[in-house]
Short mmCIF file of C-alpha atoms in Angstrom, two decimals:
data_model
loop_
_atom_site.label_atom_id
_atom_site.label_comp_id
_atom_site.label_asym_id
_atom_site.label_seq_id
_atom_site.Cartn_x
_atom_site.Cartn_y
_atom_site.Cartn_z
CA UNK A 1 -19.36 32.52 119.75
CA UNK A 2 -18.23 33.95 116.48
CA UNK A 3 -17.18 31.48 113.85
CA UNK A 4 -13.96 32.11 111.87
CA UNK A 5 -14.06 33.91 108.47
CA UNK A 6 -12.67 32.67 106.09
CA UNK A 7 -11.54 33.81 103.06
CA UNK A 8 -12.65 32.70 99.94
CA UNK A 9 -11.38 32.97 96.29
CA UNK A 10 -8.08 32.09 94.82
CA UNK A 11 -4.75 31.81 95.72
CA UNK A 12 -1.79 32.64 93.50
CA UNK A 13 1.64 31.77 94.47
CA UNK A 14 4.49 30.85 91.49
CA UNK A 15 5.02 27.40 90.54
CA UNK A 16 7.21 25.03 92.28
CA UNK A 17 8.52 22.25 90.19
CA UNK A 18 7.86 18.82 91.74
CA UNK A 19 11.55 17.48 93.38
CA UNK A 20 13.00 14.35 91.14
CA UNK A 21 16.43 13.43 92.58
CA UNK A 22 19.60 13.69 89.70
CA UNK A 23 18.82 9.97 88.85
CA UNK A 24 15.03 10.32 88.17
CA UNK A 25 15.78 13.63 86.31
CA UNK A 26 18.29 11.84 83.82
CA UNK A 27 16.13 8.77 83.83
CA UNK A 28 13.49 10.39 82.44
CA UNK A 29 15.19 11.76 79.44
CA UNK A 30 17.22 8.57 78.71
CA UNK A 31 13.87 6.64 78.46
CA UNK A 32 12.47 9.16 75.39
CA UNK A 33 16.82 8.59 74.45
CA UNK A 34 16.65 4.81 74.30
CA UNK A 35 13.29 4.34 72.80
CA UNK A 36 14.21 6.64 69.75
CA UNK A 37 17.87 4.55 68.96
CA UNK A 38 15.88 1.37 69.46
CA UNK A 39 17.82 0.26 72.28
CA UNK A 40 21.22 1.12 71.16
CA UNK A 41 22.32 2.17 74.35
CA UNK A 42 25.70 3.96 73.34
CA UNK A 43 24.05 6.38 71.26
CA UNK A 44 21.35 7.35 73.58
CA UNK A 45 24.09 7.86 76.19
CA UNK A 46 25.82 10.05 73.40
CA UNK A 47 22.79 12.30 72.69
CA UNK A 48 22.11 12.25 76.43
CA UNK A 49 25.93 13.74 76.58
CA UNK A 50 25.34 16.64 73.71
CA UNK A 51 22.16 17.34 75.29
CA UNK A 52 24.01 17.93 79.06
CA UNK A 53 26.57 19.93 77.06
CA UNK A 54 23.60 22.11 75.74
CA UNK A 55 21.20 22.38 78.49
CA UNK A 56 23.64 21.42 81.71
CA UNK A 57 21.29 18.43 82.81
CA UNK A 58 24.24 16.99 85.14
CA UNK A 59 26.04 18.97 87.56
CA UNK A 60 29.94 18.29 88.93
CA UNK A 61 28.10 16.28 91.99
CA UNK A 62 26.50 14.38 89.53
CA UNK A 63 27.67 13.53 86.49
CA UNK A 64 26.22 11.30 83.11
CA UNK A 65 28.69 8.79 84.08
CA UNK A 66 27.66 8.27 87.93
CA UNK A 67 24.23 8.12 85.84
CA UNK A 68 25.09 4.88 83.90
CA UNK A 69 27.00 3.94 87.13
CA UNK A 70 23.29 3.91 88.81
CA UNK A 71 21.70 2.03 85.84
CA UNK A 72 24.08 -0.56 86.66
CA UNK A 73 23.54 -0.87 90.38
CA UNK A 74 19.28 -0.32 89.89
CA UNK A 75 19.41 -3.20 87.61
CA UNK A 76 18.56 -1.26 84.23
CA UNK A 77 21.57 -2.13 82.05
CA UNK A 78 23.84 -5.03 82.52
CA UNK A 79 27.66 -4.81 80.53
CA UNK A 80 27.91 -7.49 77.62
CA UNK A 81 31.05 -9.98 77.72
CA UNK A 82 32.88 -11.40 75.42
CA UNK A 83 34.21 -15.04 74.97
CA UNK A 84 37.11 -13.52 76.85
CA UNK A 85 35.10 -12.08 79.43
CA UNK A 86 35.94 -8.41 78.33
CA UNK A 87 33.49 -6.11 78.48
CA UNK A 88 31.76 -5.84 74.64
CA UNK A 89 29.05 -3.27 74.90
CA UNK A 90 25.88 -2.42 76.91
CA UNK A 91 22.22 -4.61 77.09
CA UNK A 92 19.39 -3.31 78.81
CA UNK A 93 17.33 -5.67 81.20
CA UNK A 94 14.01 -6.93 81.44
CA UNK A 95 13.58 -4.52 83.86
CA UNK A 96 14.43 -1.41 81.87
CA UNK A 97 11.84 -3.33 78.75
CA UNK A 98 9.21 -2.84 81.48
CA UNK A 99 9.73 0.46 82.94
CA UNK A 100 9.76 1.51 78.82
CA UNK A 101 6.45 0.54 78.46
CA UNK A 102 5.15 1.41 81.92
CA UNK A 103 6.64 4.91 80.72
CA UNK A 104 4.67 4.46 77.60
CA UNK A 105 1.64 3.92 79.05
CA UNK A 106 1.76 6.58 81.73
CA UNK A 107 1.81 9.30 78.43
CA UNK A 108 -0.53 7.80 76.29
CA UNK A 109 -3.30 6.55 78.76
CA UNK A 110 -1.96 8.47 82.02
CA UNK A 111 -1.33 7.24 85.02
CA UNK A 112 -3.67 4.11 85.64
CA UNK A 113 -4.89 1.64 88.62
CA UNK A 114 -3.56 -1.58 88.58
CA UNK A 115 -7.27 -3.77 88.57
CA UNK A 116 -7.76 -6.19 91.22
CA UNK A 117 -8.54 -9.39 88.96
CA UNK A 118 -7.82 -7.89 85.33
CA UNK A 119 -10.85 -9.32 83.66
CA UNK A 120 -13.16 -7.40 81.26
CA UNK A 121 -16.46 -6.56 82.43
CA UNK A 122 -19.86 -7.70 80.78
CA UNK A 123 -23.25 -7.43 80.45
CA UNK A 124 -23.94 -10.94 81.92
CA UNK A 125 -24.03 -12.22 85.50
CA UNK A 126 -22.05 -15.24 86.72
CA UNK A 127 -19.70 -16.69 89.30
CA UNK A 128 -16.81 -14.06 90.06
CA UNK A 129 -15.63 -11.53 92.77
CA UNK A 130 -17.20 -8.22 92.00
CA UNK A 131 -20.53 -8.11 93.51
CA UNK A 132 -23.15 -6.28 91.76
CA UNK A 133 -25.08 -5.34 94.95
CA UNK A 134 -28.47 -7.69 93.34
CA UNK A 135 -29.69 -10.82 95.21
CA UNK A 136 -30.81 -13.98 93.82
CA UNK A 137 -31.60 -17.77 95.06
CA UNK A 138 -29.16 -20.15 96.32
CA UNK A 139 -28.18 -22.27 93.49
CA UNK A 140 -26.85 -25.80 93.90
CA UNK A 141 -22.65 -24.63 93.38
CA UNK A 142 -22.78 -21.08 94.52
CA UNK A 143 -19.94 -20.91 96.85
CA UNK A 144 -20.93 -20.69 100.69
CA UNK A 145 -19.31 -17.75 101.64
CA UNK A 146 -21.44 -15.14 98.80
CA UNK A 147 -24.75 -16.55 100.86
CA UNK A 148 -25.76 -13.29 102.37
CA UNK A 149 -26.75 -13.95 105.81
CA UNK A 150 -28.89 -11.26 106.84
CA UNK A 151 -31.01 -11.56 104.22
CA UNK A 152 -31.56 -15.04 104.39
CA UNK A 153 -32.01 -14.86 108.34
CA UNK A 154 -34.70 -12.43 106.95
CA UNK A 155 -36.60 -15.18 104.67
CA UNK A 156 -36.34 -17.60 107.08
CA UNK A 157 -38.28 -15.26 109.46
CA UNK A 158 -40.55 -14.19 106.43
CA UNK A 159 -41.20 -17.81 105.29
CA UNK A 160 -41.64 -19.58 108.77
CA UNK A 161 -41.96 -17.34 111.47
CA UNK A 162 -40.21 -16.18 114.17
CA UNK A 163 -41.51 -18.74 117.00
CA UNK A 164 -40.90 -21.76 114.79
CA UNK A 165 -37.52 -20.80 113.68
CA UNK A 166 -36.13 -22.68 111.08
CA UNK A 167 -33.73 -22.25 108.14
CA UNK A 168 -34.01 -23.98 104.65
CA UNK A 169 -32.50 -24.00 101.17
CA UNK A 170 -35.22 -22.26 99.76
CA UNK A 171 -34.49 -19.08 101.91
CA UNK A 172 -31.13 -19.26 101.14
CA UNK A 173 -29.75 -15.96 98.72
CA UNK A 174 -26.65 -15.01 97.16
CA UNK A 175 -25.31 -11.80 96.15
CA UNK A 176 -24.88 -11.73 92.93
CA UNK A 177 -21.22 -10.96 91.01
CA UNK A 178 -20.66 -9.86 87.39
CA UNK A 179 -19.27 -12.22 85.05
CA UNK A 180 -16.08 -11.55 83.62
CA UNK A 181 -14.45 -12.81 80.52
CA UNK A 182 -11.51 -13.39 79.02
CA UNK A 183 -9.50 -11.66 76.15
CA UNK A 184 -7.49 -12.86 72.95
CA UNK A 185 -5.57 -9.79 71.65
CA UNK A 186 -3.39 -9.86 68.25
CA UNK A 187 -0.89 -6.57 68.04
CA UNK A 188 0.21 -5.50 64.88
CA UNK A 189 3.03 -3.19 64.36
CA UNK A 190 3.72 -1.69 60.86
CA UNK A 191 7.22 -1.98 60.01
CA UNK A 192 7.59 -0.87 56.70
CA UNK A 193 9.62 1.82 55.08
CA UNK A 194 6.92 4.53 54.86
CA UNK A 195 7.14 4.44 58.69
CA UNK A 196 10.26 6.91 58.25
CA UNK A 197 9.90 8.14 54.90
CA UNK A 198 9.60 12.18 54.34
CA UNK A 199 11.93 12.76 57.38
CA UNK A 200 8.88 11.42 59.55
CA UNK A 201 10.00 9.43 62.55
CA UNK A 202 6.23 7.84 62.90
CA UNK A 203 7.95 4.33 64.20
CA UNK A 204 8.70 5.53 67.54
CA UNK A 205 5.35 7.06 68.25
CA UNK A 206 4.44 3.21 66.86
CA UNK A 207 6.51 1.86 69.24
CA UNK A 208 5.43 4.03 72.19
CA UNK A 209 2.18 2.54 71.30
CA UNK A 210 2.66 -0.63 71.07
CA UNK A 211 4.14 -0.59 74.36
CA UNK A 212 1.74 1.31 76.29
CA UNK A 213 -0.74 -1.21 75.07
CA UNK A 214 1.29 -4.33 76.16
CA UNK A 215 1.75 -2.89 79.41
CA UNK A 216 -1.85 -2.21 79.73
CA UNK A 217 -3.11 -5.38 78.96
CA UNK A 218 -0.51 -7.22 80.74
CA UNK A 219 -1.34 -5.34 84.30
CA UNK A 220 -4.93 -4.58 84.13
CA UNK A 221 -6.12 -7.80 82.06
CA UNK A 222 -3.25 -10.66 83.12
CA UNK A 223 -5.23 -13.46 82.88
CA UNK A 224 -5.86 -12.60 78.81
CA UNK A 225 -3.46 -13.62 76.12
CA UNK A 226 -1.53 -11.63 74.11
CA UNK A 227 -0.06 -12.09 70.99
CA UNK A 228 2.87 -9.28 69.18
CA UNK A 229 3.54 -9.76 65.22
CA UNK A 230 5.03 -7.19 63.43
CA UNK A 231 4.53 -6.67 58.94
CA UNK A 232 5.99 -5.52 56.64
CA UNK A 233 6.55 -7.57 52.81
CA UNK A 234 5.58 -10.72 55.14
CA UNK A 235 4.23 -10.84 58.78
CA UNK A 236 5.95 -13.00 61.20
CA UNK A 237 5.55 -12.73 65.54
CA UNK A 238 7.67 -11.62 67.92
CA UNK A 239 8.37 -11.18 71.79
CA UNK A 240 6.65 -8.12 74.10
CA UNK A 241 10.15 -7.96 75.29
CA UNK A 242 11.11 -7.25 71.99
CA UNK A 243 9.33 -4.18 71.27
CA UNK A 244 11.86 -1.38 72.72
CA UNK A 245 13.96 -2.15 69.83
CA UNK A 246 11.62 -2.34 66.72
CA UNK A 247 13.37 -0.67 63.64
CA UNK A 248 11.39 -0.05 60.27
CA UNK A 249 13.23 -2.12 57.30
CA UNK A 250 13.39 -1.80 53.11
CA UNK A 251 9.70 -3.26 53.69
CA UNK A 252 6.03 -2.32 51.78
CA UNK A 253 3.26 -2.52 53.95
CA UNK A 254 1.36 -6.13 53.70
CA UNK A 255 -1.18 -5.28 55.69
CA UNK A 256 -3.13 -8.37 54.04
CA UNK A 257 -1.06 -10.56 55.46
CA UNK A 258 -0.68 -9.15 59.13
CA UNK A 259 -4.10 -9.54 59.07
CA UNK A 260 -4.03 -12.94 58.21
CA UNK A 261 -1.21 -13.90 60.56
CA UNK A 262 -3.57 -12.71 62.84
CA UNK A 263 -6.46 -14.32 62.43
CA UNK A 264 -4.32 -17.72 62.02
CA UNK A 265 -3.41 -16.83 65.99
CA UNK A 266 -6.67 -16.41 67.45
CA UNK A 267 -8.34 -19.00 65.46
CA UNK A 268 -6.04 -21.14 68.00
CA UNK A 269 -7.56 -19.37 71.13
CA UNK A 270 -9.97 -20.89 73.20
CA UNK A 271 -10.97 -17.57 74.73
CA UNK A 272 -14.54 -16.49 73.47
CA UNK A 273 -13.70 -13.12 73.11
CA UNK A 274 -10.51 -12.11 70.33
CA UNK A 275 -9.75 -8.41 68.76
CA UNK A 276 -6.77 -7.33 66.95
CA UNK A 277 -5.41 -3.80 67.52
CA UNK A 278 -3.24 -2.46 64.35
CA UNK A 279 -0.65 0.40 64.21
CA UNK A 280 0.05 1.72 60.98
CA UNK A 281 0.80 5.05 59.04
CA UNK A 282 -2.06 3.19 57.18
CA UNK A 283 -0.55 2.85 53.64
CA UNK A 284 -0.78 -0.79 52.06
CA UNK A 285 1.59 -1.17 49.07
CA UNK A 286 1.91 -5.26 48.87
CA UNK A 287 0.09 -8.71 48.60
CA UNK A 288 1.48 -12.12 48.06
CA UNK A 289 0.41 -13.64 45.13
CA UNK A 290 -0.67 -17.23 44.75
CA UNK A 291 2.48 -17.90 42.59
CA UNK A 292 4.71 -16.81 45.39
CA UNK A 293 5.73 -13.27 44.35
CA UNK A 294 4.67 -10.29 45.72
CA UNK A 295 2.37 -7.37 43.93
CA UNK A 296 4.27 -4.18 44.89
CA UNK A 297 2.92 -0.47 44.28
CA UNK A 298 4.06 2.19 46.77
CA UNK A 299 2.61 4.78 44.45
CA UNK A 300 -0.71 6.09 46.60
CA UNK A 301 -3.62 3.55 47.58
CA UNK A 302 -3.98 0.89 44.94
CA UNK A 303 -7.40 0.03 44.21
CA UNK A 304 -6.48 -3.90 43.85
CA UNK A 305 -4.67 -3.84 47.14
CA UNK A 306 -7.06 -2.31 49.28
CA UNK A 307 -9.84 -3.94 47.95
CA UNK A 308 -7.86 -7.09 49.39
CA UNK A 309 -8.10 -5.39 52.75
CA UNK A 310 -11.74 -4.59 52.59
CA UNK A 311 -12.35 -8.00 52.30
CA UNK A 312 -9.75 -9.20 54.93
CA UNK A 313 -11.67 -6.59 57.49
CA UNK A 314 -15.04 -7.96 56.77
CA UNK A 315 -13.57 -11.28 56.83
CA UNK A 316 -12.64 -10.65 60.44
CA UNK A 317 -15.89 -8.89 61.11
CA UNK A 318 -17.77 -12.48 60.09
CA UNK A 319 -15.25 -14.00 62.52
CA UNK A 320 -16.46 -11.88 65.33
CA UNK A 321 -13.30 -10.26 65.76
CA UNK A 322 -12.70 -6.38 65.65
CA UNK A 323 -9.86 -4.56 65.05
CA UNK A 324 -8.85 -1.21 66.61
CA UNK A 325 -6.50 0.89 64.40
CA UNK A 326 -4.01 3.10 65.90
CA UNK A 327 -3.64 5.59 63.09
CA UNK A 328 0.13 7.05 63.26
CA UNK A 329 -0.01 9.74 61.18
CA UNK A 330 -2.52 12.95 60.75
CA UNK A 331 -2.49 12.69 56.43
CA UNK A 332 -6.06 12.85 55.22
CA UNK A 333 -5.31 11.32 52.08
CA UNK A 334 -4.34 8.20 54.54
CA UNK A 335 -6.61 8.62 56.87
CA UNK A 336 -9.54 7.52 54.04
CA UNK A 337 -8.03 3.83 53.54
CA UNK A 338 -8.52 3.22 57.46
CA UNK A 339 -12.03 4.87 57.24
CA UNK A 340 -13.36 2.16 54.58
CA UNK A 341 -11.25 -0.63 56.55
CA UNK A 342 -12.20 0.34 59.96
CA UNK A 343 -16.22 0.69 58.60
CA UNK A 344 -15.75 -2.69 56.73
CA UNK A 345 -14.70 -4.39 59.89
CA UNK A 346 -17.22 -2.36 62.26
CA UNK A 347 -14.18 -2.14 64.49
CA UNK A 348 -12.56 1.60 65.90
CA UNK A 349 -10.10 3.98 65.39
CA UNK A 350 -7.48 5.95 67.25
CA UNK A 351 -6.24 8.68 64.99
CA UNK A 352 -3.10 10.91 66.15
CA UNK A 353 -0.69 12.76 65.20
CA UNK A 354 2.89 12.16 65.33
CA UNK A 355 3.46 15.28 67.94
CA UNK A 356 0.66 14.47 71.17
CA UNK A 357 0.15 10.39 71.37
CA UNK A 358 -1.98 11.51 74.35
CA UNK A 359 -4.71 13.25 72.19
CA UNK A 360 -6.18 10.90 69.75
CA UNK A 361 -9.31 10.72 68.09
CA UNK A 362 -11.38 8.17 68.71
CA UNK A 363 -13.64 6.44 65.73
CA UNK A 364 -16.49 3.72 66.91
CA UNK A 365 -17.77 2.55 63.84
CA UNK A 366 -19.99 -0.34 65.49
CA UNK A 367 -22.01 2.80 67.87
CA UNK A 368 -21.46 5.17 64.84
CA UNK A 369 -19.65 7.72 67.49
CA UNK A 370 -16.60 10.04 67.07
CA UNK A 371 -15.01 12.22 70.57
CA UNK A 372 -11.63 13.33 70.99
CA UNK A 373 -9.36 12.01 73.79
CA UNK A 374 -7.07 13.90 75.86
#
């Protein structure tokens, strides 16, 4: 009998847009809309209008308004009352804070498994649920149900014989599992004026971030804490939830003392392990002063401030805790202050532009190793 032929090279055919239903289509949109205003839902709805007007997004079936109408009834957005009980404006709901940075995560690290147990992997064996496929002796508090059977039916039979059958402790074996640990993470969000200055909207990449990060660590790594603070003149903490509607204020960048603030948080943790990640346009132009005032020079990188955040890094680095810098901006002249800071702490660095958050490049100063990631 003949077998079938078949063809082989490729096959071109034109390109089908995946469906998205009128909701999903919108939805989409309105979450780039809503991260930009910084939750101000009103405008966002507005641009979403002039941008129907200019690219007919909606269609008479469908319009922006059954749109909100959907928001309402999906549990996005929930109307604000007054004392009166009249409406008074639009807030968004926890849910819409999560799908924000679930969004933000799926374009900056792509779309990602959710981990079983969300612990970090290490070198070191120990009691846990991922096996690692090695064997080892019963020890007195290894739970029963890792004893392999079969391979301790096996040193029974080795150890006493197959007429004589008889099974002790000392032919007992476990599989053994990898030891996870846990993970203290500080996130610092720059805040500070430079973060729009030039007509350079680097906050909302920040933002996007920010949030792509929470939401990573929060579903792949739940049982590690995490810790938001944003700086600007001062550093002070604030909510994950809060994140959607960062805004930049009349601030100078006191990096110093985010990285303090930091520290001051995970010196608290019991958790072995403890990093800080830090997004910045990475210009420092302030340090408080032991007299209370603050030493202000937005004027390019000032020798006596980054000095102070030298130190601070290799303070950290004594500590044991890196830092990861998440680089919001592609200026050289920048880029040089988080070189020395990033080699002073041995930590890494994401560098990317303000264009593609989902091609950075990626700086290990502790392996001494540079790639680009897409």
């Amino acid at each position: 009998m003949k077998k079938t032929e078949r063809s082989k090279g490729f096959v071109f055919k034109q390109y089908e847009e995946p469906f998205q239903t009128p909701f999903d289509k919108l939805f989409e949109i309105f979450q780039e809309l809503i991260t930009h205003t910084s939750g101000d839902f009103d405008e966002a709805i507005d641009w979403l209008r002039q941008l129907d007007k200019e690219f007919k997004l909606t269609t008479p079936e469908y319009t922006v308004d059954d749109f909100i109408e959907d928001l309402k009834n999906k549990g996005y957005i929930v109307e604000r009352l007054d004392m009166n009980g009249a409406g008074d404006g639009v807030d968004l709901t926890s849910k819409m804070e999560k799908a924000l940075r679930r969004n933000a995560l799926d374009q900056i690290f792509g779309k990602m498994r959710k981990g079983t147990s969300g612990n970090h992997k290490t070198k070191y064996s120990g009691r846990s649920d991922e096996n690692t496929g090695d064997f080892r002796n019963y020890q007195y508090g290894d739970s029963l149900e890792k004893i392999s059977v079969t391979e301790s039916l096996k040193n029974a039979q080795v150890n006493h014989g197959i007429g004589d059958f008889s099974l002790s402790e000392n032919d007992l074996v476990v599989e053994d599992t990898q030891f996870k640990s846990q993970m203290s993470t500080v996130l610092m969000i720059d805040i500070s004026h430079s973060m729009i200055l030039y007509g350079e909207d680097r906050i909302t990449p920040a933002k996007k971030v920010a949030m792509a990060l929470s939401e990573l660590i929060l579903t792949r790594y739940p049982k590690d804490s995490l810790d938001v603070i944003v700086f600007g003149n001062d550093a002070w903490p604030i909510e994950i939830k809060d994140l959607p509607y960062l805004q930049v204020g009349p601030f100078h960048t006191n990096t110093v003392a985010g990285v303090q603030l930091a520290l001051d948080i995970l010196r608290r943790k019991r958790h072995a392990n403890k990093q800080i990640f830090m997004i910045t346009d990475g210009k420092p132009s302030c340090l408080n002063m032991p007299d209370g005032t603050y030493y202000k020079n937005p004027m390019g990188l000032d020798p006596f401030i980054t000095s102070k955040c030298y130190s601070m890094a290799g303070q950290a680095r004594k500590l044991g805790i890196p830092i990861t810098t998440f680089m919001i901006t592609s200026d050289p002249y920048l880029q040089e202050f988080v070189d020395e800071f990033t080699a002073a702490n041995r930590g890494k660095a994401y560098y990317t532009g303000l264009g593609n958050l989902g091609e950075m490049i990626f700086e290990d100063y502790e392996n001494n190793r540079k790639k680009r990631i897409r």
